[in-house]
XYZ file of C-alpha atoms in Angstrom:
453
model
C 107.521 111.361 148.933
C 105.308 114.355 150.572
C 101.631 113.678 150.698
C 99.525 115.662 148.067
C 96.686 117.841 149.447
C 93.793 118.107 146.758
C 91.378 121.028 146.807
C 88.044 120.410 146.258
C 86.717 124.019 144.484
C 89.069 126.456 142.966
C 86.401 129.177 142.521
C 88.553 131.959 140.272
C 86.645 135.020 140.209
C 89.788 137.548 140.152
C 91.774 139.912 137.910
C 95.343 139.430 137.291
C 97.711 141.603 137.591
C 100.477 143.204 135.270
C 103.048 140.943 132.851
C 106.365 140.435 133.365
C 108.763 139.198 130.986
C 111.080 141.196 128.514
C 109.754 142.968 125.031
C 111.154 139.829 123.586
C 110.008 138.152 119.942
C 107.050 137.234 117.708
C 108.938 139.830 115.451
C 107.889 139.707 111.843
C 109.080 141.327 109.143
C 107.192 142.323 105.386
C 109.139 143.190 102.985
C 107.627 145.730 100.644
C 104.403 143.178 99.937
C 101.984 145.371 99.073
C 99.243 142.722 99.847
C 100.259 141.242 102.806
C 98.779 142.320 106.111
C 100.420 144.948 107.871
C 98.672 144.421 111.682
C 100.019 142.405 114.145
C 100.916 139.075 113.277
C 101.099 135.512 115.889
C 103.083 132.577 114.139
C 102.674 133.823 111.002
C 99.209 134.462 111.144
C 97.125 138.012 111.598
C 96.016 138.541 115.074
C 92.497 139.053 115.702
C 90.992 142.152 117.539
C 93.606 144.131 117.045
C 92.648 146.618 114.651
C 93.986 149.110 116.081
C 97.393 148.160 115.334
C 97.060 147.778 111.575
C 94.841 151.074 111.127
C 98.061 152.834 113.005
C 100.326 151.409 110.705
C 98.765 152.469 107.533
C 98.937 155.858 108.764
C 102.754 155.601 109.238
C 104.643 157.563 106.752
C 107.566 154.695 106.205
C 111.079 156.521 104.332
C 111.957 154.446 101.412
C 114.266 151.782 101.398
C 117.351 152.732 100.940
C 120.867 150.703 99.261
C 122.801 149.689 101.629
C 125.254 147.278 101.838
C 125.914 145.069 104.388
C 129.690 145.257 104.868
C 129.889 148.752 104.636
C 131.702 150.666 107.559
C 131.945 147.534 109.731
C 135.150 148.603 111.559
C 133.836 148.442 115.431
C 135.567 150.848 118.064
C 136.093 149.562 121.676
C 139.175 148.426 123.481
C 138.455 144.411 124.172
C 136.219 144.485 126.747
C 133.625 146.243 128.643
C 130.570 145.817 131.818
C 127.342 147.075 130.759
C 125.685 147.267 134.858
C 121.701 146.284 134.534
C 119.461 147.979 136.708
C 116.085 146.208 137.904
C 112.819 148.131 137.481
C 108.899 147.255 139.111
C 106.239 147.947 137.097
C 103.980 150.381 138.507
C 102.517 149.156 141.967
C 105.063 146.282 141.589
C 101.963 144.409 140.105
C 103.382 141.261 138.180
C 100.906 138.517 135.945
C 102.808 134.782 135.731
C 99.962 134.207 133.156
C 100.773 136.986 130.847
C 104.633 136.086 131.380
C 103.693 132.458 130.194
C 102.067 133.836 127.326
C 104.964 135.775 126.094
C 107.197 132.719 126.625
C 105.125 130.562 124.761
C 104.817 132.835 121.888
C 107.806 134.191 121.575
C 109.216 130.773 120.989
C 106.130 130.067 118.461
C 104.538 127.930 120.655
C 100.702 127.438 121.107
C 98.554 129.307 124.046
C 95.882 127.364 125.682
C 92.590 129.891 125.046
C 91.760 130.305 128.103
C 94.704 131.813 129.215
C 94.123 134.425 126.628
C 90.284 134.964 128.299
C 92.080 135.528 131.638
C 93.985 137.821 130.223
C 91.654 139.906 128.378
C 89.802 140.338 131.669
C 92.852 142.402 132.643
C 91.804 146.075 133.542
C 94.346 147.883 131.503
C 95.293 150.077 134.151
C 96.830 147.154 135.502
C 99.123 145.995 132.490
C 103.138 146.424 133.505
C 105.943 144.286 133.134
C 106.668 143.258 136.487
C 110.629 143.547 137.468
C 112.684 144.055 134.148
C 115.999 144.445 133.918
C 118.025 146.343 131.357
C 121.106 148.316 130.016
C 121.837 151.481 128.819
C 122.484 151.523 124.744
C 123.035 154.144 122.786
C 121.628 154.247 119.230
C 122.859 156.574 116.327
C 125.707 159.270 116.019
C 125.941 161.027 118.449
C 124.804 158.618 120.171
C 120.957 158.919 121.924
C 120.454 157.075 125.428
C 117.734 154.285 125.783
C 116.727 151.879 128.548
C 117.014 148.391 126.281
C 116.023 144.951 127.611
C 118.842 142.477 127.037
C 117.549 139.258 125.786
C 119.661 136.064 124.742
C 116.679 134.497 123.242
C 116.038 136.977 120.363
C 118.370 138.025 117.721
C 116.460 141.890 117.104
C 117.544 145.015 118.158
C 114.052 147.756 118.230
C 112.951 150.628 120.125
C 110.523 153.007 119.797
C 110.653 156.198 117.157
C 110.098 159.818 116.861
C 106.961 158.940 114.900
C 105.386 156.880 117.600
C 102.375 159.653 118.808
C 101.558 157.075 121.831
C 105.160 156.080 123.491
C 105.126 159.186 125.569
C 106.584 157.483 128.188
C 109.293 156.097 126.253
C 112.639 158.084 125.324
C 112.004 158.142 121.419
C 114.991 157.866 118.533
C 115.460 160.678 116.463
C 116.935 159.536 113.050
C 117.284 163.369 112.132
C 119.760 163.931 114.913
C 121.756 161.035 113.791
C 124.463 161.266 110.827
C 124.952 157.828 111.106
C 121.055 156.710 109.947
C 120.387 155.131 106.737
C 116.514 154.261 105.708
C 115.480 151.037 105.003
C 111.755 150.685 104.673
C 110.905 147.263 105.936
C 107.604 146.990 107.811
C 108.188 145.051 111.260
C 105.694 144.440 114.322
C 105.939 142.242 116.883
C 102.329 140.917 118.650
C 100.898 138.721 121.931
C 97.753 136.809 122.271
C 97.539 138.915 125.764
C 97.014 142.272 123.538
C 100.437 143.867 123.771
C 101.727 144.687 120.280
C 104.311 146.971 118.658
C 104.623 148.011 114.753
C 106.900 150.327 112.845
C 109.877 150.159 110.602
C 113.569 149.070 110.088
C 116.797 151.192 109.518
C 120.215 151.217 109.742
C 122.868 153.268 112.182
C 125.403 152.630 114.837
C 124.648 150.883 117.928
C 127.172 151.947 120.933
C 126.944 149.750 124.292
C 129.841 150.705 126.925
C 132.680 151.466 124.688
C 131.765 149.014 122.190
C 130.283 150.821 118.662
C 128.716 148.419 116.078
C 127.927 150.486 112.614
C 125.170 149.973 110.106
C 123.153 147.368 112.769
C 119.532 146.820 111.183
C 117.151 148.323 114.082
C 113.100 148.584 114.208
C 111.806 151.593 115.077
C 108.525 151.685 116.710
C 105.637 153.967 115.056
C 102.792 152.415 117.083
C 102.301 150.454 120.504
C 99.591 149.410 122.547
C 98.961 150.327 126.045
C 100.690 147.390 127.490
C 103.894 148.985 126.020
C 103.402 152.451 126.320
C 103.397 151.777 130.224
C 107.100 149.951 130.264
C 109.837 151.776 131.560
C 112.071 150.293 129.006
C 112.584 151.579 125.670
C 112.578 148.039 123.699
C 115.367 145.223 123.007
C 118.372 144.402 122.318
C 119.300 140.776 121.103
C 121.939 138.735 121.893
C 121.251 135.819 120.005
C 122.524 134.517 116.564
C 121.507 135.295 113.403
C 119.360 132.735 112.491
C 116.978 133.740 115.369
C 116.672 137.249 113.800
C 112.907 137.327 112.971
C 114.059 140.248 110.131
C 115.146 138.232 106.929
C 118.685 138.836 106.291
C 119.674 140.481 109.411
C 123.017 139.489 110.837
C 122.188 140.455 114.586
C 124.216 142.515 117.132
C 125.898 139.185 118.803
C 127.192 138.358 115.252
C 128.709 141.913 114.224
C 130.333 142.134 116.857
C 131.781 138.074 116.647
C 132.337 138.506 113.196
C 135.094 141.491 113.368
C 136.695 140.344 116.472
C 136.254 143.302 118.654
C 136.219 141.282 121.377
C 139.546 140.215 123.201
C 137.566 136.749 123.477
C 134.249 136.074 121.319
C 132.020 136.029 124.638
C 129.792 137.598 127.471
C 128.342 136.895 130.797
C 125.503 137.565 132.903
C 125.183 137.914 136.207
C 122.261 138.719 137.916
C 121.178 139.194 141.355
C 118.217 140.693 143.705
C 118.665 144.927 143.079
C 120.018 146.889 145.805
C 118.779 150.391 147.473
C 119.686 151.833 143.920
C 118.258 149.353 142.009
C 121.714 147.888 140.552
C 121.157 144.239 139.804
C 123.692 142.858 138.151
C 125.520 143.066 134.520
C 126.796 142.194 131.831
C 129.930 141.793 130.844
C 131.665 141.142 127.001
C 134.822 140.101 126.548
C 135.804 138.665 129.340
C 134.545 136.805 132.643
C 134.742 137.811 136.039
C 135.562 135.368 138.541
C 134.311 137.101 141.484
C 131.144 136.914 140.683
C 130.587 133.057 141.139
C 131.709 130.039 143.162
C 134.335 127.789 142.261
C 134.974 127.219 138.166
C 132.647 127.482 135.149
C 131.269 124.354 134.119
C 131.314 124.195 129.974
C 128.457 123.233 128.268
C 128.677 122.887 124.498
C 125.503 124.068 122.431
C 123.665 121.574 120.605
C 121.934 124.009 118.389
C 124.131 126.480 118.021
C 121.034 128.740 116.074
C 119.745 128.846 119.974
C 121.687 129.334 123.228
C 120.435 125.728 123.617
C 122.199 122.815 126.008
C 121.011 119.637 127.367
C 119.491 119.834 130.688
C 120.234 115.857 132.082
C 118.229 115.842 135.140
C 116.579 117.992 137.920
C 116.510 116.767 141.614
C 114.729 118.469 144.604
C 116.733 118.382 147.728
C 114.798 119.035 151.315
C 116.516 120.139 154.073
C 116.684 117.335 156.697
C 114.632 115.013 154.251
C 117.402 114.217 151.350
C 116.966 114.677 147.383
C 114.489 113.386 145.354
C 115.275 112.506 141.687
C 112.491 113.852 139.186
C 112.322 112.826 135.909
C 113.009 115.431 133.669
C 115.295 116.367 131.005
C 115.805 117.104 127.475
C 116.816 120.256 124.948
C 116.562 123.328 127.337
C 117.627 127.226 125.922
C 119.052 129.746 128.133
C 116.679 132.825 127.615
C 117.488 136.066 129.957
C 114.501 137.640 128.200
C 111.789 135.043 129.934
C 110.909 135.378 133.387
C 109.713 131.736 133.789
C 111.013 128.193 133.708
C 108.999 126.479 130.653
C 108.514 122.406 130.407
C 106.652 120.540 128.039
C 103.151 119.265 130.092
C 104.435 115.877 131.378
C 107.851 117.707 132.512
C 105.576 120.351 134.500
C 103.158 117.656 136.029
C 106.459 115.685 137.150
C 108.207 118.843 138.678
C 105.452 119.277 140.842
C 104.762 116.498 141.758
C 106.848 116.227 144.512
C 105.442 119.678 145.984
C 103.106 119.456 148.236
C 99.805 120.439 147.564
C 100.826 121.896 144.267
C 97.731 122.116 141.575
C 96.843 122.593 138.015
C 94.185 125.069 137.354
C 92.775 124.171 133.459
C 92.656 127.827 133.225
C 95.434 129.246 135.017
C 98.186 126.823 134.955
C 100.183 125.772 138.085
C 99.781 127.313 141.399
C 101.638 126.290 144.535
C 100.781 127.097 148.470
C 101.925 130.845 149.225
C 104.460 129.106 152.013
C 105.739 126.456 150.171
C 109.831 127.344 150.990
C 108.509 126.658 154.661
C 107.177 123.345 153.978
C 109.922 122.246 151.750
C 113.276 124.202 152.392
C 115.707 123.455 150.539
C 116.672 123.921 146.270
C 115.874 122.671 143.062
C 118.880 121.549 141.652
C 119.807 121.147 137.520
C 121.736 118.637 136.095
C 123.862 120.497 133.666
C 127.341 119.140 132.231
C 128.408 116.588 134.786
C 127.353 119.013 137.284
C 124.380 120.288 139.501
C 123.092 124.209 139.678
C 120.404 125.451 142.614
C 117.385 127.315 142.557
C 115.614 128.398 146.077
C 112.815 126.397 146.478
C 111.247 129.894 147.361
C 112.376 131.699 144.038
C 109.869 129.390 142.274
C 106.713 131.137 144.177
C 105.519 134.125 142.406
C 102.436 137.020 142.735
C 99.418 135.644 145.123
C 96.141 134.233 143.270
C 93.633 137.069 143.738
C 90.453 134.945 145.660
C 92.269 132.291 147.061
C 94.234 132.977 150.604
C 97.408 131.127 151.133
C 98.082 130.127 147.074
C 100.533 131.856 144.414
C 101.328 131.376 141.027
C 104.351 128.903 140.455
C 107.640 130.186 138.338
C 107.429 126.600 136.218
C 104.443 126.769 133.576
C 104.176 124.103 130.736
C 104.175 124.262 127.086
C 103.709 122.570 123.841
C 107.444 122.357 123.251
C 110.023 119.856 122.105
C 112.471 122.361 124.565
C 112.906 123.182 128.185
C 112.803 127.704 128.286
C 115.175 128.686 131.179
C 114.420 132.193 132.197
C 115.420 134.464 134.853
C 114.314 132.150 138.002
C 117.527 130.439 136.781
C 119.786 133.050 136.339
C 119.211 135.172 139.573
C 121.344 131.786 141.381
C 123.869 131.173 138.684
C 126.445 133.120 136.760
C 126.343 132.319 132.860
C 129.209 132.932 130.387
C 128.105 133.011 126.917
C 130.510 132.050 124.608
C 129.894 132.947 120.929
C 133.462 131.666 119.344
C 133.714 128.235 120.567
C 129.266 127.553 120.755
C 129.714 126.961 124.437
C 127.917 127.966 127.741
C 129.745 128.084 131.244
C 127.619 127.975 134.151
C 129.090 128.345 137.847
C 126.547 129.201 141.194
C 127.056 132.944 141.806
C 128.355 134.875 144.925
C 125.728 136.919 146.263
């Protein structure tokens, strides 16, 4: 419909800047195997040249496990319902990398990396590594409770932060077990581990999780004893899932999201998230459990049902793109697609990504750096993306889908949809800054509605 402009040379001699996305998954867990590998581990499988990592963790002094059973003290505390604000943070500079954001979305759903994006990563001076805007909660962990910056993250089921014995998270608040009467020991090696070098390794244990008024008992946590510089840079503490159990990468866990389901704290079984750009003191947005705020979004939620309940996962029937003055154009693209506040990016299978922008003009696919669209492209096609969701259609900006500049080449940027080697459409952040999501645990539903701004 818009005439493609081709470009002859794409001559990439640059360094990328700092990764955005949430401390989200490739969480593994080893449970007192005396000859497995202990380093950081990628589907399964050790990382390589990361040493580092598994030299620090045989240095950890791990306490022994301890019994504990998992329906002990399970009473929660809390009055129904509660709003948990989120506060959006830059990374230092306000230096973001889309390709170390695809990266993590790509693992962290155990999907492959092309190589080369790991090469353009490792080029990455490390002064440069950040996360890009993040945006997180205050949780409090143990008895009395200690105060941590958490990431909250619907596409992971784990709940980890860093610990007192962690010599490098300086710039992290660090949990104390001694200062908690609440702890119990458990002794499980964790670590989680991305093919861009950022990695994290410790230990699991037991004690009370409180979010608002809400306190969860006996929650299986990972503590942090090592992290590389990637991490230790963050401003937030670590992660708190809000997935089900089954996502848990920590055998056996039953996760936050399911404690709190399964002894009906709640006055209804669900949450929502709403999102939006921060304000002058960085509020933007929050989360709310229990109950759903109609002021927050236009008209009425539109009820999706889950068709994997193990995954915040709906069907995603179509996507248009609808030009100002010009009209909508229908692109083929649908399929499985899971809701994932703890991704930054929109994530399509290659043949999805090639179709999506295909209608953008002058849009391009770098073998090495993925998708990158003209720096002005909300000028030369105003208007939204819109998602076919439940019998009904949800906007994006056309200009929320144009990220950081590409260092060396005036006038391009990275774009906010990257492709995968996935049988599933990842729905990050992009999506939720425009629309208001209710999560709803009890009945395996989502309700969508565009939100007020």
């Amino acid at each position: 419909m818009w005439k493609h402009l081709t470009i002859a040379t794409l001559a990439f001699d640059m360094l990328l800047s700092a990764v955005i996305a949430a401390p989200g998954a490739g969480l593994y867990a080893l449970d007192a195997l005396d000859d497995a590998p202990v380093g950081p581990m990628l589907g399964g499988l050790p990382v390589t040249g990361m040493n580092n990592a598994a030299d620090n963790d045989k240095d950890t002094n791990i306490p022994a496990p301890a019994d504990v059973s998992s329906n002990e003290n399970t009473q929660l505390t809390g009055n129904g319902w509660f709003k948990v604000p989120i506060t959006a943070h830059k990374s230092p500079k306000g230096q973001v990398s889309t390709i170390s954001a695809r990266i993590r979305a790509l693992e962290k759903h155990n999907l492959s990396v092309p190589s080369k994006w790991l090469q353009a990563v490792e080029k990455l001076p490390i002064k440069e590594y950040g996360y890009g805007i993040e945006y997180y909660g205050e949780v409090g962990i143990g008895t009395p409770p200690q105060k941590f910056k958490l990431d909250f993250d619907t596409g992971s089921g784990d709940v980890w932060l860093a610990g007192e014995d962690c010599a490098v998270c300086s710039r992290h608040k660090k949990f104390n077990p001694r200062n908690s009467s609440t702890h119990k020991a458990e002794g499980r090696k964790w670590g989680i581990s991305y093919g861009d070098g950022s990695f994290a390794t410790g230990y699991t244990i037991r004690d009370t999780v409180s979010i608002g008024n809400l306190t969860v008992p006996n929650q299986v946590i990972g503590l942090a004893t090592s992290e590389s510089r990637a991490y230790q840079q963050d401003t937030v503490d670590g992660l708190l899932g809000l997935s089900y159990s089954g996502v848990s990468f920590i055998p056996g866990v039953t996760t936050f999201l399911d404690n709190i389901n399964e002894n009906d704290y709640l006055k209804q079984p669900i949450f929502s998230v709403y999102i939006k750009e921060k304000d002058k003191n960085d509020y933007a947005g929050e989360y709310l459990f229990g109950d759903i705020d109609h002021s927050k979004f236009e008209g009425e939620l539109t009820w999706v049902p889950l068709s994997t309940p193990k995954f915040w996962e709906i069907n995603l029937d179509g996507v248009s793109l609808d030009v100002q003055g010009v009209g909508k154009e229908q692109i083929e693209i649908s399929g499985p697609a899971i809701l994932d506040t703890g991704t930054t990016l929109i994530v399509m299978d290659e043949k999805q990504a090639t179709e999506f922008h295909r209608g953008i003009p002058s849009a391009e696919k770098s073998e090495i750096y993925g998708w990158i669209l003209p720096t002005n492209t909300d000028q030369l096609i105003p208007g939204n993306i819109s998602f076919a969701i439940g019998g009904a259609e949800f906007s994006v900006p056309v200009k929320n889908l144009v990220r950081e500049p590409v260092k060396g080449l005036d006038g391009w940027s990275f774009s906010a949809v990257t492709s995968g080697a996935s049988n599933f459409i990842i729905i990050g952040d992009v999506f939720f800054r425009s629309n208001y999501i209710t999560f709803d645990r009890g009945n395996a539903r989502v309700g969508i509605a565009p939100s007020k701004h």
